[in-house]
């Protein structure tokens, strides 16, 4: 189980760093011009904090994987993360329109990869909790 948490930690650190390229990739300089300054800055600030939170979860998994597995506090954190990432999985299907990816090979690949990532992450965090509390 510890190996899975370290894999998740590594993936989350990488994912958080990928957020650095979001403004350029998504053309935010041009796309966000039409927004009010508060909406534009909220988009930018929230993206930073999402990336930062994902980074910190990655570090948590890398640095404290053993504690997540073996301590009651760690198990509770794992349960919370399992719930959080399961909700993120649901958003993948019900929060984003299929029009963003359907019929687009690259976007469909990304949609599938992230769906699989959220499934994997959710299962691992729930498994950590289940292993201690439900056996």
mmCIF file of N, CA and C in Angstrom:
data_model
loop_
_atom_site.group_PDB
_atom_site.id
_atom_site.type_symbol
_atom_site.label_atom_id
_atom_site.label_comp_id
_atom_site.label_asym_id
_atom_site.label_seq_id
_atom_site.Cartn_x
_atom_site.Cartn_y
_atom_site.Cartn_z
ATOM 1 N N UNK A 1 0.824 -1.200 0.000
ATOM 2 C CA UNK A 1 0.000 0.000 0.000
ATOM 3 C C UNK A 1 0.868 1.263 0.000
ATOM 4 N N UNK A 2 1.973 1.190 0.708
ATOM 5 C CA UNK A 2 2.862 2.351 0.778
ATOM 6 C C UNK A 2 3.369 2.744 -0.614
ATOM 7 N N UNK A 3 3.625 1.745 -1.439
ATOM 8 C CA UNK A 3 4.098 2.017 -2.808
ATOM 9 C C UNK A 3 3.041 2.793 -3.586
ATOM 10 N N UNK A 4 1.772 2.403 -3.432
ATOM 11 C CA UNK A 4 0.691 3.110 -4.131
ATOM 12 C C UNK A 4 0.602 4.568 -3.681
ATOM 13 N N UNK A 5 0.752 4.805 -2.392
ATOM 14 C CA UNK A 5 0.707 6.182 -1.899
ATOM 15 C C UNK A 5 1.877 6.998 -2.425
ATOM 16 N N UNK A 6 3.031 6.381 -2.563
ATOM 17 C CA UNK A 6 4.190 7.102 -3.117
ATOM 18 C C UNK A 6 3.993 7.376 -4.611
ATOM 19 N N UNK A 7 3.381 6.438 -5.319
ATOM 20 C CA UNK A 7 3.054 6.670 -6.737
ATOM 21 C C UNK A 7 2.092 7.844 -6.852
ATOM 22 N N UNK A 8 1.040 7.823 -6.028
ATOM 23 C CA UNK A 8 0.069 8.922 -6.039
ATOM 24 C C UNK A 8 0.764 10.235 -5.704
ATOM 25 N N UNK A 9 1.625 10.218 -4.688
ATOM 26 C CA UNK A 9 2.353 11.425 -4.316
ATOM 27 C C UNK A 9 3.163 11.975 -5.477
ATOM 28 N N UNK A 10 3.876 11.098 -6.158
ATOM 29 C CA UNK A 10 4.682 11.529 -7.311
ATOM 30 C C UNK A 10 3.804 12.094 -8.425
ATOM 31 N N UNK A 11 2.692 11.412 -8.710
ATOM 32 C CA UNK A 11 1.782 11.886 -9.752
ATOM 33 C C UNK A 11 1.187 13.248 -9.404
ATOM 34 N N UNK A 12 0.871 13.446 -8.129
ATOM 35 C CA UNK A 12 0.293 14.721 -7.713
ATOM 36 C C UNK A 12 1.305 15.859 -7.785
ATOM 37 N N UNK A 13 2.541 15.594 -7.436
ATOM 38 C CA UNK A 13 3.565 16.636 -7.562
ATOM 39 C C UNK A 13 3.709 17.027 -9.033
ATOM 40 N N UNK A 14 3.754 16.029 -9.904
ATOM 41 C CA UNK A 14 3.857 16.307 -11.345
ATOM 42 C C UNK A 14 2.631 17.079 -11.833
ATOM 43 N N UNK A 15 1.447 16.616 -11.423
ATOM 44 C CA UNK A 15 0.208 17.292 -11.830
ATOM 45 C C UNK A 15 0.185 18.744 -11.361
ATOM 46 N N UNK A 16 0.631 18.970 -10.142
ATOM 47 C CA UNK A 16 0.640 20.346 -9.636
ATOM 48 C C UNK A 16 1.566 21.227 -10.470
ATOM 49 N N UNK A 17 2.706 20.689 -10.863
ATOM 50 C CA UNK A 17 3.656 21.469 -11.664
ATOM 51 C C UNK A 17 3.140 21.716 -13.079
ATOM 52 N N UNK A 18 2.314 20.807 -13.581
ATOM 53 C CA UNK A 18 1.718 21.015 -14.910
ATOM 54 C C UNK A 18 0.824 22.251 -14.944
ATOM 55 N N UNK A 19 0.285 22.628 -13.789
ATOM 56 C CA UNK A 19 -0.573 23.811 -13.719
ATOM 57 C C UNK A 19 0.171 25.092 -14.127
ATOM 58 N N UNK A 20 1.478 25.075 -14.027
ATOM 59 C CA UNK A 20 2.276 26.242 -14.431
ATOM 60 C C UNK A 20 2.019 26.585 -15.894
ATOM 61 N N UNK A 21 1.803 25.568 -16.713
ATOM 62 C CA UNK A 21 1.585 25.784 -18.140
ATOM 63 C C UNK A 21 0.154 26.067 -18.534
ATOM 64 N N UNK A 22 -0.778 26.008 -17.600
ATOM 65 C CA UNK A 22 -2.189 26.213 -17.932
ATOM 66 C C UNK A 22 -2.466 27.553 -18.611
ATOM 67 N N UNK A 23 -1.974 28.673 -18.069
ATOM 68 C CA UNK A 23 -2.303 29.959 -18.713
ATOM 69 C C UNK A 23 -1.914 29.997 -20.191
ATOM 70 N N UNK A 24 -0.750 29.509 -20.519
ATOM 71 C CA UNK A 24 -0.313 29.536 -21.919
ATOM 72 C C UNK A 24 -1.098 28.529 -22.748
ATOM 73 N N UNK A 25 -1.223 27.281 -22.245
ATOM 74 C CA UNK A 25 -1.908 26.237 -23.010
ATOM 75 C C UNK A 25 -3.364 26.607 -23.306
ATOM 76 N N UNK A 26 -4.042 27.159 -22.303
ATOM 77 C CA UNK A 26 -5.453 27.488 -22.472
ATOM 78 C C UNK A 26 -5.679 28.915 -22.980
ATOM 79 N N UNK A 27 -4.581 29.628 -23.280
ATOM 80 C CA UNK A 27 -4.686 30.966 -23.848
ATOM 81 C C UNK A 27 -5.388 31.953 -22.942
ATOM 82 N N UNK A 28 -5.055 31.899 -21.658
ATOM 83 C CA UNK A 28 -5.760 32.744 -20.695
ATOM 84 C C UNK A 28 -5.555 34.232 -20.936
ATOM 85 N N UNK A 29 -4.399 34.618 -21.452
ATOM 86 C CA UNK A 29 -4.157 36.046 -21.674
ATOM 87 C C UNK A 29 -5.264 36.623 -22.560
ATOM 88 N N UNK A 30 -5.609 35.898 -23.584
ATOM 89 C CA UNK A 30 -6.649 36.353 -24.506
ATOM 90 C C UNK A 30 -8.045 35.963 -24.001
ATOM 91 N N UNK A 31 -8.184 34.709 -23.556
ATOM 92 C CA UNK A 31 -9.491 34.181 -23.159
ATOM 93 C C UNK A 31 -10.099 34.915 -21.962
ATOM 94 N N UNK A 32 -9.258 35.326 -21.031
ATOM 95 C CA UNK A 32 -9.769 35.929 -19.804
ATOM 96 C C UNK A 32 -9.938 37.455 -19.888
ATOM 97 N N UNK A 33 -9.550 38.040 -21.026
ATOM 98 C CA UNK A 33 -9.663 39.498 -21.185
ATOM 99 C C UNK A 33 -11.084 40.000 -20.988
ATOM 100 N N UNK A 34 -12.047 39.223 -21.423
ATOM 101 C CA UNK A 34 -13.440 39.683 -21.374
ATOM 102 C C UNK A 34 -14.039 39.612 -19.965
ATOM 103 N N UNK A 35 -13.343 38.960 -19.043
ATOM 104 C CA UNK A 35 -13.848 38.859 -17.676
ATOM 105 C C UNK A 35 -13.542 40.130 -16.889
ATOM 106 N N UNK A 36 -14.356 40.349 -15.874
ATOM 107 C CA UNK A 36 -14.046 41.452 -14.963
ATOM 108 C C UNK A 36 -12.750 41.100 -14.231
ATOM 109 N N UNK A 37 -12.106 42.098 -13.665
ATOM 110 C CA UNK A 37 -10.829 41.866 -12.994
ATOM 111 C C UNK A 37 -10.981 40.870 -11.834
ATOM 112 N N UNK A 38 -12.097 40.934 -11.109
ATOM 113 C CA UNK A 38 -12.290 40.006 -9.991
ATOM 114 C C UNK A 38 -12.423 38.568 -10.496
ATOM 115 N N UNK A 39 -13.182 38.363 -11.567
ATOM 116 C CA UNK A 39 -13.339 37.015 -12.106
ATOM 117 C C UNK A 39 -12.027 36.490 -12.698
ATOM 118 N N UNK A 40 -11.312 37.350 -13.388
ATOM 119 C CA UNK A 40 -10.025 36.967 -13.969
ATOM 120 C C UNK A 40 -9.047 36.574 -12.861
ATOM 121 N N UNK A 41 -8.954 37.413 -11.831
ATOM 122 C CA UNK A 41 -8.010 37.128 -10.753
ATOM 123 C C UNK A 41 -8.451 35.935 -9.911
ATOM 124 N N UNK A 42 -9.750 35.742 -9.742
ATOM 125 C CA UNK A 42 -10.225 34.555 -9.021
ATOM 126 C C UNK A 42 -9.827 33.293 -9.775
ATOM 127 N N UNK A 43 -9.941 33.307 -11.077
ATOM 128 C CA UNK A 43 -9.536 32.162 -11.901
ATOM 129 C C UNK A 43 -8.052 31.867 -11.696
ATOM 130 N N UNK A 44 -7.249 32.882 -11.733
ATOM 131 C CA UNK A 44 -5.805 32.710 -11.585
ATOM 132 C C UNK A 44 -5.427 32.280 -10.163
ATOM 133 N N UNK A 45 -6.003 32.932 -9.172
ATOM 134 C CA UNK A 45 -5.679 32.612 -7.776
ATOM 135 C C UNK A 45 -6.181 31.217 -7.422
ATOM 136 N N UNK A 46 -7.391 30.879 -7.825
ATOM 137 C CA UNK A 46 -7.925 29.549 -7.515
ATOM 138 C C UNK A 46 -7.113 28.458 -8.197
ATOM 139 N N UNK A 47 -6.672 28.704 -9.405
ATOM 140 C CA UNK A 47 -5.826 27.724 -10.083
ATOM 141 C C UNK A 47 -4.521 27.528 -9.321
ATOM 142 N N UNK A 48 -3.940 28.625 -8.846
ATOM 143 C CA UNK A 48 -2.711 28.509 -8.047
ATOM 144 C C UNK A 48 -2.956 27.666 -6.801
ATOM 145 N N UNK A 49 -4.047 27.938 -6.087
ATOM 146 C CA UNK A 49 -4.288 27.220 -4.838
ATOM 147 C C UNK A 49 -4.697 25.766 -5.066
ATOM 148 N N UNK A 50 -5.374 25.472 -6.164
ATOM 149 C CA UNK A 50 -5.641 24.067 -6.509
ATOM 150 C C UNK A 50 -4.315 23.347 -6.742
ATOM 151 N N UNK A 51 -3.447 23.968 -7.524
ATOM 152 C CA UNK A 51 -2.134 23.371 -7.792
ATOM 153 C C UNK A 51 -1.332 23.205 -6.503
ATOM 154 N N UNK A 52 -1.378 24.205 -5.644
ATOM 155 C CA UNK A 52 -0.642 24.152 -4.381
ATOM 156 C C UNK A 52 -1.190 23.046 -3.474
ATOM 157 N N UNK A 53 -2.519 22.917 -3.404
ATOM 158 C CA UNK A 53 -3.135 21.857 -2.587
ATOM 159 C C UNK A 53 -2.773 20.474 -3.129
ATOM 160 N N UNK A 54 -2.810 20.315 -4.438
ATOM 161 C CA UNK A 54 -2.433 19.032 -5.047
ATOM 162 C C UNK A 54 -0.961 18.736 -4.756
ATOM 163 N N UNK A 55 -0.120 19.753 -4.823
ATOM 164 C CA UNK A 55 1.302 19.600 -4.491
ATOM 165 C C UNK A 55 1.467 19.132 -3.039
ATOM 166 N N UNK A 56 0.761 19.782 -2.120
ATOM 167 C CA UNK A 56 0.877 19.424 -0.706
ATOM 168 C C UNK A 56 0.356 18.013 -0.427
ATOM 169 N N UNK A 57 -0.721 17.610 -1.105
ATOM 170 C CA UNK A 57 -1.208 16.241 -0.956
ATOM 171 C C UNK A 57 -0.158 15.263 -1.487
ATOM 172 N N UNK A 58 0.481 15.638 -2.580
ATOM 173 C CA UNK A 58 1.561 14.802 -3.115
ATOM 174 C C UNK A 58 2.699 14.646 -2.128
ATOM 175 N N UNK A 59 3.110 15.740 -1.512
ATOM 176 C CA UNK A 59 4.184 15.696 -0.513
ATOM 177 C C UNK A 59 3.744 14.872 0.695
ATOM 178 N N UNK A 60 2.504 15.046 1.123
ATOM 179 C CA UNK A 60 1.957 14.251 2.232
ATOM 180 C C UNK A 60 2.073 12.751 1.929
ATOM 181 N N UNK A 61 1.676 12.367 0.727
ATOM 182 C CA UNK A 61 1.737 10.946 0.345
ATOM 183 C C UNK A 61 3.175 10.442 0.251
ATOM 184 N N UNK A 62 4.071 11.260 -0.234
ATOM 185 C CA UNK A 62 5.473 10.850 -0.347
ATOM 186 C C UNK A 62 6.148 10.784 1.022
ATOM 187 N N UNK A 63 5.913 11.784 1.838
ATOM 188 C CA UNK A 63 6.630 11.907 3.114
ATOM 189 C C UNK A 63 6.017 11.087 4.235
ATOM 190 N N UNK A 64 4.677 10.955 4.237
ATOM 191 C CA UNK A 64 3.992 10.337 5.365
ATOM 192 C C UNK A 64 3.122 9.146 4.958
ATOM 193 N N UNK A 65 3.526 8.427 3.930
ATOM 194 C CA UNK A 65 2.727 7.285 3.475
ATOM 195 C C UNK A 65 2.548 6.259 4.586
ATOM 196 N N UNK A 66 3.589 6.006 5.343
ATOM 197 C CA UNK A 66 3.500 5.032 6.445
ATOM 198 C C UNK A 66 2.495 5.484 7.495
ATOM 199 N N UNK A 67 2.523 6.756 7.843
ATOM 200 C CA UNK A 67 1.609 7.286 8.849
ATOM 201 C C UNK A 67 0.156 7.278 8.366
ATOM 202 N N UNK A 68 -0.047 7.497 7.063
ATOM 203 C CA UNK A 68 -1.399 7.428 6.517
ATOM 204 C C UNK A 68 -1.971 6.027 6.689
ATOM 205 N N UNK A 69 -1.099 5.039 6.603
ATOM 206 C CA UNK A 69 -1.517 3.640 6.689
ATOM 207 C C UNK A 69 -1.662 3.163 8.127
ATOM 208 N N UNK A 70 -0.789 3.602 9.016
ATOM 209 C CA UNK A 70 -0.679 2.971 10.336
ATOM 210 C C UNK A 70 -1.258 3.754 11.511
ATOM 211 N N UNK A 71 -1.596 5.023 11.320
ATOM 212 C CA UNK A 71 -2.095 5.795 12.466
ATOM 213 C C UNK A 71 -3.570 6.162 12.268
ATOM 214 N N UNK A 72 -4.312 6.274 13.365
ATOM 215 C CA UNK A 72 -5.720 6.681 13.251
ATOM 216 C C UNK A 72 -5.880 8.040 12.555
ATOM 217 N N UNK A 73 -5.019 8.994 12.900
ATOM 218 C CA UNK A 73 -5.083 10.313 12.255
ATOM 219 C C UNK A 73 -4.817 10.193 10.751
ATOM 220 N N UNK A 74 -3.800 9.429 10.387
ATOM 221 C CA UNK A 74 -3.487 9.198 8.978
ATOM 222 C C UNK A 74 -4.632 8.527 8.251
ATOM 223 N N UNK A 75 -5.273 7.559 8.901
ATOM 224 C CA UNK A 75 -6.421 6.877 8.300
ATOM 225 C C UNK A 75 -7.576 7.838 8.063
ATOM 226 N N UNK A 76 -7.797 8.734 9.018
ATOM 227 C CA UNK A 76 -8.862 9.722 8.831
ATOM 228 C C UNK A 76 -8.550 10.666 7.668
ATOM 229 N N UNK A 77 -7.291 11.036 7.543
ATOM 230 C CA UNK A 77 -6.885 11.856 6.398
ATOM 231 C C UNK A 77 -7.108 11.086 5.098
ATOM 232 N N UNK A 78 -6.752 9.800 5.087
ATOM 233 C CA UNK A 78 -6.956 8.964 3.895
ATOM 234 C C UNK A 78 -8.441 8.884 3.538
ATOM 235 N N UNK A 79 -9.292 8.732 4.554
ATOM 236 C CA UNK A 79 -10.734 8.696 4.297
ATOM 237 C C UNK A 79 -11.191 10.018 3.674
ATOM 238 N N UNK A 80 -10.751 11.128 4.245
ATOM 239 C CA UNK A 80 -11.113 12.439 3.693
ATOM 240 C C UNK A 80 -10.639 12.607 2.262
ATOM 241 N N UNK A 81 -9.424 12.153 1.987
ATOM 242 C CA UNK A 81 -8.899 12.247 0.625
ATOM 243 C C UNK A 81 -9.646 11.312 -0.321
ATOM 244 N N UNK A 82 -10.058 10.162 0.173
ATOM 245 C CA UNK A 82 -10.862 9.258 -0.648
ATOM 246 C C UNK A 82 -12.189 9.897 -1.037
ATOM 247 N N UNK A 83 -12.835 10.539 -0.086
ATOM 248 C CA UNK A 83 -14.096 11.233 -0.365
ATOM 249 C C UNK A 83 -13.858 12.382 -1.347
ATOM 250 N N UNK A 84 -12.821 13.178 -1.079
ATOM 251 C CA UNK A 84 -12.497 14.321 -1.937
ATOM 252 C C UNK A 84 -12.275 13.889 -3.388
ATOM 253 N N UNK A 85 -11.438 12.867 -3.607
ATOM 254 C CA UNK A 85 -11.103 12.457 -4.971
ATOM 255 C C UNK A 85 -12.246 11.701 -5.643
ATOM 256 N N UNK A 86 -13.116 11.085 -4.856
ATOM 257 C CA UNK A 86 -14.302 10.463 -5.454
ATOM 258 C C UNK A 86 -15.243 11.540 -5.976
ATOM 259 N N UNK A 87 -15.387 12.620 -5.216
ATOM 260 C CA UNK A 87 -16.194 13.741 -5.700
ATOM 261 C C UNK A 87 -15.562 14.327 -6.957
ATOM 262 N N UNK A 88 -14.230 14.420 -6.976
ATOM 263 C CA UNK A 88 -13.541 14.917 -8.180
ATOM 264 C C UNK A 88 -13.808 14.006 -9.369
ATOM 265 N N UNK A 89 -13.860 12.690 -9.130
ATOM 266 C CA UNK A 89 -14.190 11.734 -10.192
ATOM 267 C C UNK A 89 -15.598 11.995 -10.731
ATOM 268 N N UNK A 90 -16.541 12.230 -9.846
ATOM 269 C CA UNK A 90 -17.910 12.511 -10.283
ATOM 270 C C UNK A 90 -17.982 13.803 -11.105
ATOM 271 N N UNK A 91 -17.214 14.800 -10.686
ATOM 272 C CA UNK A 91 -17.163 16.065 -11.441
ATOM 273 C C UNK A 91 -16.625 15.825 -12.849
ATOM 274 N N UNK A 92 -15.712 14.870 -12.995
ATOM 275 C CA UNK A 92 -15.150 14.539 -14.309
ATOM 276 C C UNK A 92 -16.269 14.192 -15.293
ATOM 277 N N UNK A 93 -17.333 13.553 -14.788
ATOM 278 C CA UNK A 93 -18.423 13.115 -15.662
ATOM 279 C C UNK A 93 -19.642 14.026 -15.628
ATOM 280 N N UNK A 94 -19.891 14.666 -14.490
ATOM 281 C CA UNK A 94 -21.121 15.435 -14.359
ATOM 282 C C UNK A 94 -20.899 16.944 -14.267
ATOM 283 N N UNK A 95 -19.653 17.373 -14.089
ATOM 284 C CA UNK A 95 -19.355 18.797 -13.998
ATOM 285 C C UNK A 95 -18.843 19.375 -15.305
ATOM 286 N N UNK A 96 -18.193 18.529 -16.092
ATOM 287 C CA UNK A 96 -17.666 18.945 -17.392
ATOM 288 C C UNK A 96 -18.549 18.379 -18.502
ATOM 289 N N UNK A 97 -18.795 19.160 -19.507
ATOM 290 C CA UNK A 97 -19.584 18.708 -20.645
ATOM 291 C C UNK A 97 -18.776 17.724 -21.490
ATOM 292 N N UNK A 98 -19.443 16.693 -21.964
ATOM 293 C CA UNK A 98 -18.806 15.742 -22.883
ATOM 294 C C UNK A 98 -18.379 16.431 -24.182
ATOM 295 N N UNK A 99 -18.948 17.597 -24.465
ATOM 296 C CA UNK A 99 -18.594 18.337 -25.680
ATOM 297 C C UNK A 99 -17.136 18.800 -25.654
ATOM 298 N N UNK A 100 -16.554 18.864 -24.456
ATOM 299 C CA UNK A 100 -15.152 19.270 -24.338
ATOM 300 C C UNK A 100 -14.194 18.209 -24.873
ATOM 301 N N UNK A 101 -14.621 16.950 -24.898
ATOM 302 C CA UNK A 101 -13.702 15.871 -25.290
ATOM 303 C C UNK A 101 -14.233 14.950 -26.380
ATOM 304 N N UNK A 102 -15.541 14.805 -26.489
ATOM 305 C CA UNK A 102 -16.116 13.845 -27.439
ATOM 306 C C UNK A 102 -15.732 14.197 -28.878
ATOM 307 N N UNK A 103 -15.177 13.206 -29.576
ATOM 308 C CA UNK A 103 -14.780 13.393 -30.967
ATOM 309 C C UNK A 103 -13.441 14.081 -31.140
ATOM 310 N N UNK A 104 -12.747 14.339 -30.045
ATOM 311 C CA UNK A 104 -11.439 14.984 -30.080
ATOM 312 C C UNK A 104 -10.431 13.999 -29.479
ATOM 313 N N UNK A 105 -9.575 13.425 -30.306
ATOM 314 C CA UNK A 105 -8.690 12.353 -29.828
ATOM 315 C C UNK A 105 -7.826 12.724 -28.619
ATOM 316 N N UNK A 106 -7.166 13.876 -28.646
ATOM 317 C CA UNK A 106 -6.299 14.250 -27.522
ATOM 318 C C UNK A 106 -7.121 14.468 -26.259
ATOM 319 N N UNK A 107 -8.197 15.237 -26.380
ATOM 320 C CA UNK A 107 -9.030 15.556 -25.227
ATOM 321 C C UNK A 107 -9.705 14.299 -24.658
ATOM 322 N N UNK A 108 -10.105 13.375 -25.545
ATOM 323 C CA UNK A 108 -10.696 12.123 -25.090
ATOM 324 C C UNK A 108 -9.673 11.299 -24.323
ATOM 325 N N UNK A 109 -8.449 11.264 -24.820
ATOM 326 C CA UNK A 109 -7.374 10.546 -24.123
ATOM 327 C C UNK A 109 -7.148 11.136 -22.737
ATOM 328 N N UNK A 110 -7.086 12.460 -22.648
ATOM 329 C CA UNK A 110 -6.893 13.126 -21.360
ATOM 330 C C UNK A 110 -8.072 12.831 -20.432
ATOM 331 N N UNK A 111 -9.287 12.892 -20.957
ATOM 332 C CA UNK A 111 -10.480 12.592 -20.157
ATOM 333 C C UNK A 111 -10.402 11.169 -19.588
ATOM 334 N N UNK A 112 -10.035 10.215 -20.396
ATOM 335 C CA UNK A 112 -9.931 8.823 -19.948
ATOM 336 C C UNK A 112 -8.811 8.668 -18.931
ATOM 337 N N UNK A 113 -7.647 9.261 -19.209
ATOM 338 C CA UNK A 113 -6.515 9.145 -18.281
ATOM 339 C C UNK A 113 -6.840 9.748 -16.912
ATOM 340 N N UNK A 114 -7.458 10.912 -16.904
ATOM 341 C CA UNK A 114 -7.799 11.522 -15.622
ATOM 342 C C UNK A 114 -8.926 10.773 -14.918
ATOM 343 N N UNK A 115 -9.859 10.231 -15.671
ATOM 344 C CA UNK A 115 -10.893 9.392 -15.052
ATOM 345 C C UNK A 115 -10.248 8.197 -14.364
ATOM 346 N N UNK A 116 -9.315 7.552 -15.044
ATOM 347 C CA UNK A 116 -8.608 6.409 -14.452
ATOM 348 C C UNK A 116 -7.773 6.834 -13.244
ATOM 349 N N UNK A 117 -7.143 8.001 -13.331
ATOM 350 C CA UNK A 117 -6.356 8.503 -12.207
ATOM 351 C C UNK A 117 -7.246 8.729 -10.991
ATOM 352 N N UNK A 118 -8.395 9.381 -11.159
ATOM 353 C CA UNK A 118 -9.282 9.654 -10.024
ATOM 354 C C UNK A 118 -9.841 8.358 -9.443
ATOM 355 N N UNK A 119 -10.108 7.369 -10.310
ATOM 356 C CA UNK A 119 -10.570 6.060 -9.815
ATOM 357 C C UNK A 119 -9.478 5.414 -8.975
ATOM 358 N N UNK A 120 -8.254 5.370 -9.506
ATOM 359 C CA UNK A 120 -7.117 4.769 -8.807
ATOM 360 C C UNK A 120 -6.880 5.446 -7.456
ATOM 361 N N UNK A 121 -6.829 6.756 -7.466
ATOM 362 C CA UNK A 121 -6.562 7.523 -6.251
ATOM 363 C C UNK A 121 -7.664 7.277 -5.213
ATOM 364 N N UNK A 122 -8.914 7.327 -5.644
ATOM 365 C CA UNK A 122 -10.031 7.104 -4.725
ATOM 366 C C UNK A 122 -9.962 5.713 -4.105
ATOM 367 N N UNK A 123 -9.736 4.715 -4.928
ATOM 368 C CA UNK A 123 -9.660 3.334 -4.428
ATOM 369 C C UNK A 123 -8.540 3.192 -3.405
ATOM 370 N N UNK A 124 -7.371 3.729 -3.706
ATOM 371 C CA UNK A 124 -6.236 3.587 -2.786
ATOM 372 C C UNK A 124 -6.522 4.253 -1.454
ATOM 373 N N UNK A 125 -7.032 5.466 -1.452
ATOM 374 C CA UNK A 125 -7.301 6.151 -0.189
ATOM 375 C C UNK A 125 -8.385 5.427 0.624
ATOM 376 N N UNK A 126 -9.431 4.954 -0.040
ATOM 377 C CA UNK A 126 -10.449 4.190 0.685
ATOM 378 C C UNK A 126 -9.895 2.855 1.185
ATOM 379 N N UNK A 127 -9.030 2.246 0.392
ATOM 380 C CA UNK A 127 -8.419 0.978 0.772
ATOM 381 C C UNK A 127 -7.560 1.151 2.034
ATOM 382 N N UNK A 128 -6.802 2.234 2.092
ATOM 383 C CA UNK A 128 -5.991 2.527 3.286
ATOM 384 C C UNK A 128 -6.915 2.589 4.505
ATOM 385 N N UNK A 129 -8.018 3.287 4.384
ATOM 386 C CA UNK A 129 -8.952 3.418 5.504
ATOM 387 C C UNK A 129 -9.582 2.064 5.843
ATOM 388 N N UNK A 130 -10.064 1.381 4.807
ATOM 389 C CA UNK A 130 -10.740 0.105 4.985
ATOM 390 C C UNK A 130 -9.829 -0.932 5.642
ATOM 391 N N UNK A 131 -8.594 -0.946 5.241
ATOM 392 C CA UNK A 131 -7.631 -1.933 5.738
ATOM 393 C C UNK A 131 -7.546 -1.936 7.267
ATOM 394 N N UNK A 132 -7.648 -0.786 7.879
ATOM 395 C CA UNK A 132 -7.535 -0.678 9.325
ATOM 396 C C UNK A 132 -8.898 -0.783 10.016
ATOM 397 N N UNK A 133 -9.902 -0.111 9.463
ATOM 398 C CA UNK A 133 -11.162 0.049 10.169
ATOM 399 C C UNK A 133 -12.211 -1.009 9.879
ATOM 400 N N UNK A 134 -12.092 -1.709 8.801
ATOM 401 C CA UNK A 134 -13.194 -2.594 8.387
ATOM 402 C C UNK A 134 -12.793 -4.079 8.330
ATOM 403 N N UNK A 135 -11.612 -4.413 8.761
ATOM 404 C CA UNK A 135 -11.217 -5.832 8.730
ATOM 405 C C UNK A 135 -11.449 -6.479 10.054
#
